[in-house]
């Protein structure tokens, strides 16, 4: 157990870098009692970030059931992985079976427990890599679907989320087909990397004729694991360019903010089943770190728009200071094409293009030319893909940072609404819509 | 036989004591005698066919008949691929007969790169029989040696029953990806041969498997049928197959489901039949 002990860290890393004092206090107050997934369930006025079960070891159990899936507004765990699958079902019934099986596995894995014992003449049902008892370990598994699930195979075309399409390349992209798209996406996050891999292997083993892995990418955060309000506020994590990343991110602790920008609402122009879900963008963005490290500091800071050491907007003193663009209309302090200025110009017109980022850093290997293959596993969520990620990315197209980055994979997905009860399963609203 | 019966009984008692929920195998060790004897006949038939086919193949190579040698490459290999779990028990022969260039740092240039794939490299990548003569002689000598060693081989039940899983693991690992016959692109021949070899074992054991776990047998049959149906789409006249390049991405993905399901199910076959 020792490797899981004494976990502490920033519950807001990459997802919301500026925890409110109130959030921390309520987190403390709720310790041991409630849920953590941000769902509005009947048993309490549930808010995000509250453990329902936390052992002295620092492990927590995230709640699976709720209006929304875990893993979106959930404070970010230290380890994450995205895995895209091809769905092998050939009929609606088989698709339903797959989602039921998937739901059953996610329920079990997030809850933890002891796998069934078995005759040693048989292969063990569990990989055993986290030991004989599976701890929850802050595990969240978030299921989302790609546009290809709505092709002709299952007769679901009319139920496709309005804005869900296959990701098309942007001018600076070099998308590799083998790293793109998928019928189903699972985002698996936990405090331990072993827990993430354990969950993946369980799902692969229990869905052999239902799901085929298409591509995957794992990542890590340069912060300590979740503390759920036990530790003092931690600094915003840094990306592999050495800059604080996530300072201006939406605060996932604010349910109203999440309702406004992240969750698809009932009565929107999306299909009825989609309420409670959200659009997920996944991008594997390689960063040319050797070249970046050979770039003068003032140029790096001008490209990003922040002070590298403190994270403060250029010309300001503290990380969370307002960049005050209005006082710098010509970009003398913060260049007009600086990354943070294009990404979030903080104008009334761009207020709708806020999104919730929940990315990880990744490090893969070396390229054929011997350079490091590492970068940002970008993940974000928004209720409206067009005014969210797409609007932001269009503003970023042509930014000077492009010299140092190259998106190579990913896709657009729609996170299924949460599963409300034991009787429910992921995608039940999609597959059996209420009339 | 007495001994193995008592071991089996002890194993059952132990499991019972642990409170493990599992159906004790309803199959007695003696039940396996007939299917294993039949499997030995199958293996002997395949290895004989392998020697004969290799003879013709290597003769064409040595005669410098490129077209004939190319035509005989895939149909010769299938006899090896069908009995791979038995053949690869002789690791020295398996290496010299079936090694791939990946296993050497110097790849195709390595002098220890021999056997089918080295000749395949000459016939398809170099499009020539030049300098293949000694390699052809070596291949024929190796498969002949394999034949003689198999004659004296004892096949433990676990090896036979587990052989079906081994063949399907082989498919899942290297046949789906098309990395086996990279120069000739005749991977689907090997793919089908592995399937045939696995299905042969499953068929011989079918009465026992059905008795021990009828659902498992049904799933195995269903998934073999699914795999064969997709492969059949690519079959050509005379039991041959189209190039691996003809395999659509959709079908390649579709093959993964039944193949992986077979691998999972076959991994339980030893347990179901109560063999180690």
XYZ file of C-alpha atoms in Angstrom:
711
model
C 0.000 0.000 0.000
C 2.861 2.316 0.623
C 3.131 3.475 -2.941
C -0.360 4.830 -2.698
C 0.127 6.547 0.608
C 0.427 10.205 1.279
C -1.032 11.322 -1.940
C -1.644 14.978 -2.043
C -1.785 17.512 -4.730
C -3.805 19.929 -6.678
C -7.379 18.976 -7.292
C -7.637 21.651 -9.897
C -4.639 20.915 -12.007
C -5.145 21.763 -15.660
C -8.883 21.763 -15.024
C -9.055 24.828 -12.835
C -5.883 26.259 -11.564
C -7.321 28.675 -9.081
C -9.148 26.828 -6.377
C -11.425 28.966 -4.296
C -11.073 28.958 -0.583
C -14.688 28.031 -0.356
C -14.179 25.050 -2.618
C -11.427 23.768 -0.411
C -13.468 24.219 2.725
C -16.532 22.504 1.378
C -14.284 19.746 0.117
C -13.016 19.271 3.637
C -16.443 19.431 5.150
C -17.773 16.804 2.839
C -14.884 14.440 3.290
C -16.002 10.912 3.834
C -19.604 11.394 2.948
C -20.590 12.441 -0.467
C -19.803 12.048 -4.108
C -17.147 13.494 -6.187
C -18.359 13.524 -9.726
C -20.285 16.713 -9.792
C -23.542 15.023 -10.534
C -26.742 16.248 -9.046
C -27.922 13.124 -7.366
C -30.804 12.737 -5.023
C -28.913 11.919 -1.862
C -27.348 15.301 -1.397
C -26.795 18.653 -2.913
C -23.807 17.103 -4.503
C -21.018 19.278 -5.697
C -17.837 18.275 -7.397
C -14.746 17.080 -5.644
C -16.183 15.271 -2.714
C -15.017 11.805 -1.947
C -17.641 9.256 -1.003
C -15.051 6.999 0.438
C -11.534 7.859 1.349
C -9.308 5.518 3.181
C -6.448 6.756 5.302
C -4.212 5.812 2.422
C -5.469 8.796 0.469
C -7.363 6.744 -2.072
C -10.795 7.880 -3.083
C -13.739 6.373 -4.804
C -15.342 8.531 -7.444
C -19.021 8.150 -7.945
C -20.065 6.427 -11.141
C -23.782 7.155 -11.033
C -25.059 10.624 -11.701
C -26.444 13.045 -14.212
C -23.001 13.405 -15.740
C -20.140 10.998 -16.125
C -17.092 11.378 -13.930
C -13.863 12.565 -15.473
C -15.069 15.881 -16.862
C -15.439 18.279 -13.939
C -13.726 15.804 -11.629
C -10.494 17.252 -10.262
C -7.735 16.000 -12.444
C -5.911 12.849 -11.481
C -2.162 12.581 -11.972
C -2.376 9.975 -14.711
C -4.600 9.864 -17.740
C -5.026 7.907 -20.917
C -7.259 8.185 -23.910
C -8.075 5.042 -25.848
C -10.027 5.071 -29.095
C -11.834 1.922 -30.145
C -13.496 0.568 -33.222
C -16.840 -0.903 -32.257
C -17.148 -4.431 -33.659
C -20.900 -4.799 -33.171
C -22.831 -5.384 -36.350
C -26.329 -4.673 -35.058
C -28.117 -2.373 -32.658
C -28.599 -5.267 -30.254
C -24.916 -6.062 -30.234
C -24.125 -2.394 -29.708
C -26.429 -2.324 -26.729
C -24.749 -5.441 -25.339
C -21.389 -3.732 -25.667
C -22.515 -0.637 -23.772
C -24.065 -2.779 -21.061
C -20.869 -4.753 -20.661
C -18.801 -1.589 -20.659
C -21.041 -0.035 -18.025
C -20.770 -3.098 -15.844
C -16.948 -3.036 -16.043
C -16.671 0.699 -15.382
C -19.007 0.397 -12.421
C -16.878 -2.367 -10.971
C -13.518 -0.766 -11.674
C -14.457 2.652 -10.265
C -15.939 1.044 -7.198
C -13.101 -1.392 -6.664
C -13.380 -4.776 -5.061
C -12.108 -8.295 -5.230
C -12.325 -10.134 -8.527
C -13.987 -13.509 -8.489
C -11.727 -16.345 -7.468
C -11.171 -18.994 -10.038
C -9.890 -22.484 -10.569
C -6.139 -22.117 -11.214
C -6.476 -24.280 -14.289
C -8.084 -21.235 -15.923
C -6.460 -17.938 -16.816
C -7.088 -15.469 -13.998
C -9.978 -13.106 -14.791
C -7.999 -10.143 -13.508
C -4.521 -9.119 -14.604
C -3.507 -8.812 -10.957
C -1.291 -5.807 -11.612
C -2.803 -3.814 -8.748
C -2.861 -6.795 -6.423
C -5.666 -9.096 -5.322
C -7.916 -6.253 -4.175
C -8.699 -3.499 -6.643
C -8.676 -0.082 -4.991
C -10.731 2.738 -6.511
C -7.630 4.986 -6.571
C -9.573 8.012 -7.858
C -10.322 6.113 -11.056
C -12.657 7.688 -13.558
C -13.537 6.156 -16.912
C -15.367 8.499 -19.226
C -17.030 7.100 -22.341
C -17.645 9.197 -25.412
C -18.669 8.416 -28.955
C -17.300 9.525 -32.309
C -19.176 10.578 -35.425
C -18.479 7.214 -37.056
C -20.796 5.475 -34.581
C -23.635 7.299 -36.305
C -22.883 5.952 -39.776
C -25.120 3.383 -41.462
C -24.303 0.434 -39.205
C -26.721 1.013 -36.358
C -29.349 3.298 -37.769
C -28.363 6.096 -35.416
C -27.748 8.817 -37.985
C -30.785 10.831 -36.933
C -29.622 10.861 -33.324
C -26.147 12.207 -33.926
C -25.216 15.194 -31.811
C -25.646 18.174 -34.062
C -22.021 19.271 -34.223
C -20.317 15.890 -34.049
C -18.073 15.336 -37.062
C -14.773 13.613 -37.745
C -11.965 15.986 -36.862
C -10.575 17.704 -39.948
C -6.994 18.890 -39.992
C -6.153 22.525 -39.260
C -3.446 24.269 -41.275
C -0.669 23.343 -38.841
C -1.853 19.755 -38.314
C -0.184 16.643 -39.665
C -2.896 14.195 -38.732
C -1.913 10.549 -38.910
C -4.827 8.303 -39.684
C -3.661 5.667 -37.212
C -3.880 8.211 -34.382
C -7.268 9.685 -35.262
C -10.965 9.223 -34.659
C -12.780 6.139 -33.388
C -16.312 4.924 -32.709
C -15.757 4.984 -28.970
C -13.332 6.898 -26.783
C -12.505 6.023 -23.213
C -10.710 8.543 -21.065
C -9.218 6.656 -18.139
C -7.752 8.684 -15.279
C -6.488 7.704 -11.834
C -3.956 8.656 -9.225
C -1.752 5.720 -10.153
C -0.538 4.830 -13.642
C -0.934 1.176 -12.696
C -4.618 1.720 -11.975
C -5.106 3.244 -15.426
C -3.428 0.322 -17.160
C -5.282 -2.157 -14.996
C -8.594 -0.648 -16.048
C -7.628 -0.679 -19.715
C -6.584 -4.310 -19.593
C -9.774 -5.294 -17.823
C -11.904 -3.629 -20.460
C -9.942 -5.137 -23.331
C -10.154 -8.583 -21.780
C -13.876 -8.410 -21.129
C -14.907 -7.062 -24.536
C -12.854 -9.203 -26.922
C -15.445 -9.468 -29.679
C -16.998 -6.072 -29.025
C -14.201 -3.519 -29.066
C -10.923 -3.273 -30.946
C -8.316 -0.761 -29.809
C -7.620 1.736 -32.539
C -5.075 4.013 -30.889
C -4.171 5.215 -27.446
C -2.109 7.848 -25.734
C -1.281 8.138 -22.083
C -0.131 11.167 -20.203
C 0.883 12.551 -16.853
C 0.636 15.736 -14.905
C 3.581 17.381 -13.254
C 1.715 17.701 -10.001
C 1.130 15.481 -7.061
C -1.973 13.335 -7.093
C -5.397 14.362 -5.893
C -5.927 15.522 -2.381
C -9.559 16.557 -2.660
C -9.131 19.567 -0.519
C -6.595 18.287 1.956
C -3.582 20.073 0.657
C -3.087 23.777 0.320
C -3.572 25.173 -3.138
C -0.903 23.917 -5.488
C 0.659 25.769 -8.345
C -0.698 25.465 -11.852
C 1.065 22.559 -13.556
C 3.576 23.267 -16.274
C 3.530 21.850 -19.750
C 6.605 20.440 -21.441
C 7.473 23.853 -22.833
C 8.043 24.852 -19.236
C 5.107 27.251 -19.018
C 2.235 27.168 -16.588
C -0.726 25.815 -18.486
C -4.281 26.180 -17.267
C -4.127 29.455 -15.348
C -7.167 30.869 -17.105
C -9.034 27.589 -17.365
C -12.669 27.427 -16.327
C -13.161 26.573 -12.691
C -14.651 23.103 -12.662
C -15.701 23.625 -9.060
C -18.333 26.088 -10.186
C -21.476 24.167 -11.195
C -23.106 27.212 -12.770
C -20.067 27.811 -14.923
C -20.047 24.157 -15.908
C -23.736 24.258 -16.764
C -23.200 27.306 -18.908
C -20.111 26.226 -20.814
C -19.673 22.475 -20.521
C -22.878 20.475 -20.178
C -25.450 20.156 -22.921
C -28.685 21.344 -21.374
C -32.147 19.863 -21.674
C -34.146 21.751 -24.244
C -31.121 22.731 -26.311
C -31.092 22.077 -30.038
C -29.140 18.882 -29.464
C -30.987 15.533 -29.543
C -32.914 15.000 -26.356
C -30.783 12.077 -25.204
C -27.657 14.251 -25.302
C -28.607 16.434 -22.327
C -26.027 16.007 -19.609
C -23.313 15.134 -22.088
C -20.576 17.318 -23.546
C -18.360 17.613 -26.593
C -14.859 16.300 -26.030
C -11.894 17.293 -28.146
C -8.756 15.167 -27.987
C -5.577 16.328 -29.688
C -2.124 14.803 -29.609
C 0.055 17.866 -30.010
C 3.715 17.160 -30.429
C 6.021 19.845 -29.092
C 9.458 20.325 -30.618
C 11.123 20.651 -27.263
C 14.766 20.620 -28.362
C 14.176 23.569 -30.631
C 12.076 25.289 -27.988
C 14.902 24.900 -25.503
C 17.181 26.638 -27.987
C 14.856 29.619 -28.263
C 15.657 32.828 -26.339
C 13.589 33.270 -23.223
C 12.101 36.594 -24.297
C 10.951 35.014 -27.536
C 9.394 32.063 -25.684
C 7.574 34.456 -23.370
C 6.393 36.600 -26.262
C 5.035 33.538 -28.054
C 3.119 32.398 -25.004
C 2.326 35.790 -23.484
C 3.377 34.897 -19.960
C 6.385 35.179 -17.751
C 7.948 31.738 -17.773
C 8.898 31.674 -14.096
C 5.816 33.162 -12.472
C 3.183 32.526 -15.086
C 2.077 36.155 -14.853
C 0.783 37.793 -18.024
C 3.668 39.804 -19.466
C 4.017 43.119 -17.742
C 1.961 42.035 -14.757
C 3.311 40.639 -11.540
C 1.223 37.659 -10.503
C -0.019 34.569 -12.310
C -3.687 35.322 -11.873
C -3.479 38.998 -12.688
C -5.728 40.099 -15.495
C -3.695 40.510 -18.695
C -5.488 43.849 -19.203
C -5.500 43.727 -22.965
C -7.572 46.893 -23.148
C -4.609 48.852 -21.885
C -2.368 47.245 -24.508
C -4.289 47.565 -27.772
C -1.136 47.481 -29.921
C 0.352 44.451 -28.239
C 3.397 46.265 -26.898
C 3.278 44.353 -23.639
C 1.616 41.132 -24.733
C 1.957 40.585 -28.491
C -1.349 40.479 -30.329
C -0.482 37.009 -31.584
C 0.668 35.634 -28.226
C -0.882 32.270 -27.476
C -2.882 33.347 -24.432
C -4.150 36.453 -26.153
C -5.460 34.574 -29.178
C -6.802 31.679 -27.140
C -8.754 33.900 -24.802
C -8.920 37.560 -25.806
C -11.220 38.182 -22.836
C -13.680 40.254 -24.838
C -17.441 40.173 -24.609
C -17.586 38.570 -28.037
C -15.277 35.746 -27.077
C -16.850 35.047 -23.697
C -18.872 32.252 -25.258
C -15.786 30.418 -26.439
C -14.698 29.312 -23.004
C -13.941 25.662 -22.601
C -12.814 23.307 -19.887
C -9.341 21.947 -20.528
C -8.245 18.687 -18.940
C -5.073 17.756 -20.761
C -1.964 15.822 -19.864
C 1.648 15.959 -20.880
C 2.921 12.960 -22.758
C 6.297 11.476 -23.579
C 6.444 8.698 -26.101
C 9.743 7.872 -27.637
C 12.254 9.360 -30.026
C 11.627 10.131 -33.667
C 13.539 8.709 -36.618
C 15.765 11.765 -36.432
C 16.500 11.147 -32.776
C 14.425 13.982 -31.366
C 12.136 13.580 -28.406
C 8.566 12.677 -29.239
C 6.666 14.441 -26.492
C 4.025 17.056 -26.097
C 0.559 17.814 -24.917
C -2.333 15.396 -24.852
C -4.898 18.134 -25.179
C -8.386 17.323 -23.911
C -11.190 19.831 -23.565
C -14.920 19.824 -22.978
C -17.618 22.224 -24.105
C -21.356 22.283 -24.648
C -20.940 23.819 -28.089
C -18.104 22.594 -30.252
C -18.427 25.430 -32.737
C -18.237 28.286 -30.275
C -15.891 26.320 -28.024
C -12.824 24.565 -29.374
C -13.384 25.378 -33.037
C -13.625 29.108 -32.392
C -10.528 29.038 -30.199
C -8.516 26.972 -32.662
C -9.460 29.229 -35.561
C -8.117 32.185 -33.628
C -4.938 30.236 -32.921
C -4.353 29.223 -36.541
C -1.125 30.841 -37.683
C 0.073 31.719 -34.179
C 3.857 31.927 -33.761
C 3.732 28.934 -31.414
C 2.976 26.767 -34.461
C 6.692 26.723 -35.253
C 7.153 24.602 -32.173
C 4.130 22.343 -32.191
C 2.498 19.857 -34.534
C -0.838 18.203 -33.843
C -0.678 14.637 -35.133
C -3.803 12.912 -33.875
C -6.995 12.929 -31.878
C -10.629 13.402 -32.679
C -13.960 14.851 -31.711
C -16.222 12.860 -29.440
C -19.415 13.326 -27.512
C -19.324 12.349 -23.854
C -22.427 10.321 -23.097
C -24.699 11.579 -20.328
C -24.207 9.949 -16.959
C -25.875 6.763 -15.810
C -28.434 7.668 -13.193
C -29.120 4.339 -11.529
C -28.033 0.743 -11.245
C -30.602 -0.163 -13.860
C -29.173 2.231 -16.405
C -26.271 1.841 -18.768
C -24.137 4.137 -20.871
C -25.877 5.201 -24.082
C -29.254 3.883 -22.949
C -30.813 7.219 -23.849
C -29.189 7.099 -27.267
C -30.194 3.522 -28.014
C -33.666 3.525 -26.502
C -34.891 7.088 -26.611
C -37.918 7.956 -24.584
C -40.815 9.021 -26.704
C -3.345 -43.516 -16.023
C -4.072 -44.297 -12.418
C -1.593 -41.725 -11.328
C -3.025 -38.931 -13.405
C -6.521 -39.759 -12.216
C -5.484 -39.397 -8.627
C -3.676 -36.144 -9.320
C -6.793 -34.839 -10.942
C -8.900 -35.852 -7.977
C -6.496 -34.194 -5.590
C -6.656 -31.043 -7.638
C -10.405 -31.025 -7.380
C -10.348 -31.533 -3.639
C -7.977 -28.640 -3.237
C -10.186 -26.350 -5.239
C -13.198 -27.392 -3.261
C -11.381 -26.608 -0.057
C -10.595 -23.131 -1.302
C -14.244 -22.535 -1.922
C -13.558 -21.655 -5.507
C -16.639 -21.722 -7.623
C -15.725 -23.769 -10.613
C -17.159 -26.705 -12.386
C -14.759 -29.552 -11.897
C -13.952 -30.967 -15.269
C -16.359 -33.691 -16.227
C -13.726 -35.015 -18.590
C -11.647 -37.969 -17.490
C -8.052 -38.086 -18.704
C -8.843 -41.284 -20.580
C -11.362 -39.392 -22.695
C -8.488 -37.468 -24.225
C -6.631 -40.476 -25.519
C -8.590 -40.844 -28.735
C -8.563 -37.192 -29.823
C -4.863 -36.928 -29.109
C -4.139 -40.052 -31.148
C -6.193 -38.556 -33.978
C -4.287 -35.310 -33.700
C -0.993 -37.154 -34.003
C -2.234 -38.638 -37.257
C -3.127 -35.150 -38.459
C 0.303 -33.816 -37.538
C 2.052 -36.715 -39.221
C 0.026 -36.123 -42.375
C 0.866 -32.433 -42.401
C 4.560 -32.913 -41.821
C 4.703 -35.500 -44.588
C 2.963 -33.055 -46.884
C 5.377 -30.354 -45.745
C 8.398 -32.432 -46.727
C 6.923 -33.313 -50.090
C 5.860 -29.739 -50.867
C 9.201 -28.343 -49.691
C 10.930 -30.778 -51.985
C 9.054 -29.439 -54.998
C 9.404 -25.843 -53.869
C 13.144 -26.019 -53.293
C 13.632 -27.852 -56.545
C 11.972 -24.995 -58.393
C 14.173 -22.520 -56.521
C 17.317 -24.413 -57.421
C 16.207 -24.809 -61.021
C 15.962 -21.038 -61.225
C 12.267 -21.225 -62.061
C 11.180 -18.005 -60.374
C 7.510 -18.169 -61.368
C 7.094 -21.736 -60.192
C 8.998 -21.105 -56.975
C 6.792 -18.078 -56.236
C 3.674 -20.111 -56.946
C 4.755 -22.875 -54.579
C 5.897 -20.671 -51.700
C 2.549 -20.117 -49.967
C 1.023 -23.586 -50.492
C 4.180 -25.156 -49.061
C 4.170 -23.049 -45.901
C 0.582 -23.838 -44.974
C 1.623 -27.318 -43.852
C 4.037 -25.773 -41.401
C 1.607 -23.134 -40.182
C -1.123 -25.705 -39.478
C 1.047 -27.607 -37.018
C 3.060 -24.722 -35.649
C 2.432 -25.493 -31.960
C 4.057 -28.875 -32.494
C 6.747 -27.722 -34.885
C 7.880 -24.849 -32.738
C 8.684 -27.172 -29.871
C 12.020 -27.607 -31.626
C 13.223 -24.087 -31.262
C 16.410 -24.606 -33.260
C 14.442 -25.852 -36.272
C 11.685 -23.306 -35.855
C 14.272 -20.582 -35.998
C 16.050 -21.847 -39.074
C 12.793 -22.693 -40.889
C 10.516 -19.787 -39.994
C 12.538 -16.899 -38.567
C 11.805 -13.388 -39.790
C 14.294 -10.650 -40.568
C 13.004 -8.647 -37.587
C 14.828 -10.971 -35.259
C 18.213 -9.811 -36.470
C 19.835 -6.456 -35.974
C 21.166 -6.622 -39.531
C 17.731 -7.702 -40.797
C 17.844 -9.403 -44.220
C 21.617 -9.093 -44.417
C 22.212 -11.340 -41.417
C 23.794 -14.656 -42.465
C 21.640 -16.478 -39.898
C 18.497 -15.296 -41.642
C 17.470 -18.555 -43.331
C 14.372 -20.587 -44.099
C 11.098 -19.753 -45.745
C 11.194 -16.021 -45.220
C 14.775 -15.656 -46.447
C 13.819 -17.455 -49.641
C 10.631 -15.382 -49.798
C 12.823 -12.288 -49.600
C 14.834 -13.482 -52.603
C 11.841 -14.557 -54.662
C 9.669 -11.513 -54.057
C 11.829 -8.600 -52.928
C 14.825 -9.404 -55.151
C 12.682 -11.208 -57.708
C 15.432 -13.697 -58.312
C 16.515 -17.194 -57.385
C 20.162 -16.133 -57.377
C 22.142 -17.501 -54.450
C 19.110 -19.222 -52.999
C 20.392 -22.736 -53.736
C 22.163 -23.339 -50.415
C 19.206 -21.854 -48.532
C 16.868 -24.210 -50.381
C 19.016 -27.200 -49.474
C 19.086 -26.116 -45.855
C 15.315 -25.675 -45.739
C 14.669 -29.121 -47.138
C 17.142 -30.658 -44.701
C 15.487 -28.827 -41.818
C 11.926 -29.910 -42.606
C 13.124 -33.466 -43.126
C 14.776 -33.341 -39.729
C 11.529 -31.946 -38.309
C 9.649 -34.891 -39.761
C 11.951 -37.386 -38.096
C 11.847 -35.617 -34.760
C 8.051 -35.428 -34.777
C 7.879 -39.181 -35.337
C 9.449 -39.746 -31.953
C 7.578 -37.000 -30.172
C 5.246 -37.550 -27.251
C 2.395 -35.050 -27.251
C 1.179 -34.207 -23.772
C -2.579 -33.503 -23.634
C -1.975 -29.960 -22.423
C 0.193 -29.239 -25.435
C -2.448 -30.442 -27.852
C -5.373 -28.752 -26.145
C -3.321 -25.605 -25.621
C -2.153 -25.737 -29.224
C -5.437 -24.339 -30.458
C -4.964 -21.236 -28.321
C -1.352 -20.981 -29.401
C -2.333 -20.874 -33.057
C -4.924 -18.193 -32.480
C -2.466 -16.148 -30.403
C -0.150 -16.387 -33.381
C -2.888 -14.937 -35.593
C -3.662 -12.157 -33.137
C 0.009 -11.270 -32.788
C 1.339 -11.301 -36.332
C -1.237 -12.437 -38.881
C -3.808 -9.674 -38.449
C -1.095 -7.095 -38.952
C 0.241 -8.684 -42.117
C 3.833 -8.794 -40.971
C 4.404 -12.505 -41.564
C 4.808 -12.639 -45.321
C 5.832 -9.101 -45.975
C 7.592 -9.695 -49.292
C 5.064 -12.011 -50.918
C 1.931 -10.638 -49.204
C 0.638 -14.193 -48.941
C -0.291 -13.687 -45.276
C -3.856 -14.838 -45.754
C -2.625 -18.326 -46.658
C -0.817 -18.514 -43.327
C -3.752 -16.947 -41.542
C -6.076 -19.626 -42.877
C -3.556 -22.375 -42.097
C -3.370 -21.256 -38.461
C -7.172 -21.206 -38.340
C -7.304 -24.690 -39.879
C -4.795 -26.011 -37.380
C -6.707 -24.567 -34.447
C -10.032 -25.740 -35.772
C -8.668 -29.234 -36.258
C -7.843 -29.440 -32.565
C -11.157 -27.918 -31.546
C -13.054 -30.346 -33.804
C -11.292 -33.384 -32.398
C -12.077 -32.227 -28.880
C -15.604 -31.120 -29.723
C -17.478 -34.047 -28.115
C -15.594 -33.433 -24.879
C -15.889 -29.652 -24.949
C -19.588 -29.832 -25.698
C -20.041 -32.130 -22.740
C -18.013 -29.957 -20.388
C -19.217 -26.555 -21.557
C -21.674 -26.525 -24.422
C -21.845 -22.731 -24.525
C -18.115 -22.464 -25.006
C -18.270 -24.903 -27.914
C -21.039 -22.883 -29.532
C -19.073 -19.661 -29.181
C -15.971 -21.312 -30.619
C -17.911 -22.599 -33.604
C -19.557 -19.222 -34.156
C -16.297 -17.341 -34.066
C -14.481 -19.807 -36.328
C -17.352 -19.436 -38.770
C -17.083 -15.649 -38.643
C -13.350 -15.714 -39.320
C -13.717 -18.215 -42.132
C -16.525 -16.225 -43.717
C -14.316 -13.159 -43.969
C -11.334 -15.138 -45.260
C -13.530 -16.824 -47.853
C -14.208 -13.420 -49.392
C -10.542 -13.325 -50.333
C -10.123 -16.881 -51.525
C -9.097 -17.585 -55.081
C -9.417 -20.650 -57.246
C -7.389 -23.625 -56.053
C -7.550 -22.988 -52.313
C -5.466 -19.857 -52.611
C -5.868 -16.346 -51.301
C -5.564 -12.852 -52.577
C -2.736 -10.604 -51.506
C -2.879 -9.284 -47.982
C -3.039 -5.822 -49.537
C -6.483 -6.712 -50.863
C -7.797 -7.131 -47.316
C -9.975 -4.127 -46.615
C -9.432 -2.147 -43.474
C -13.000 -2.870 -42.512
C -12.489 -6.612 -42.798
C -9.201 -6.467 -40.971
C -10.969 -4.734 -38.091
C -13.881 -7.165 -38.340
C -11.471 -10.106 -38.042
C -10.123 -8.799 -34.763
C -13.365 -9.418 -32.898
C -13.789 -13.152 -33.529
C -10.020 -13.759 -33.386
C -9.704 -12.072 -30.002
C -12.821 -13.803 -28.737
C -11.365 -17.131 -29.898
C -8.133 -16.355 -28.085
C -10.028 -15.616 -24.870
C -12.244 -18.686 -25.172
C -9.476 -21.049 -26.198
C -7.436 -19.876 -23.233
C -10.075 -21.590 -21.106
C -10.057 -24.861 -23.012
C -7.413 -26.543 -20.886
C -9.304 -25.615 -17.755
C -12.590 -26.799 -19.194
C -11.118 -30.142 -20.160
C -9.178 -30.434 -16.926
C -5.704 -30.731 -18.403
C -2.597 -28.971 -17.297
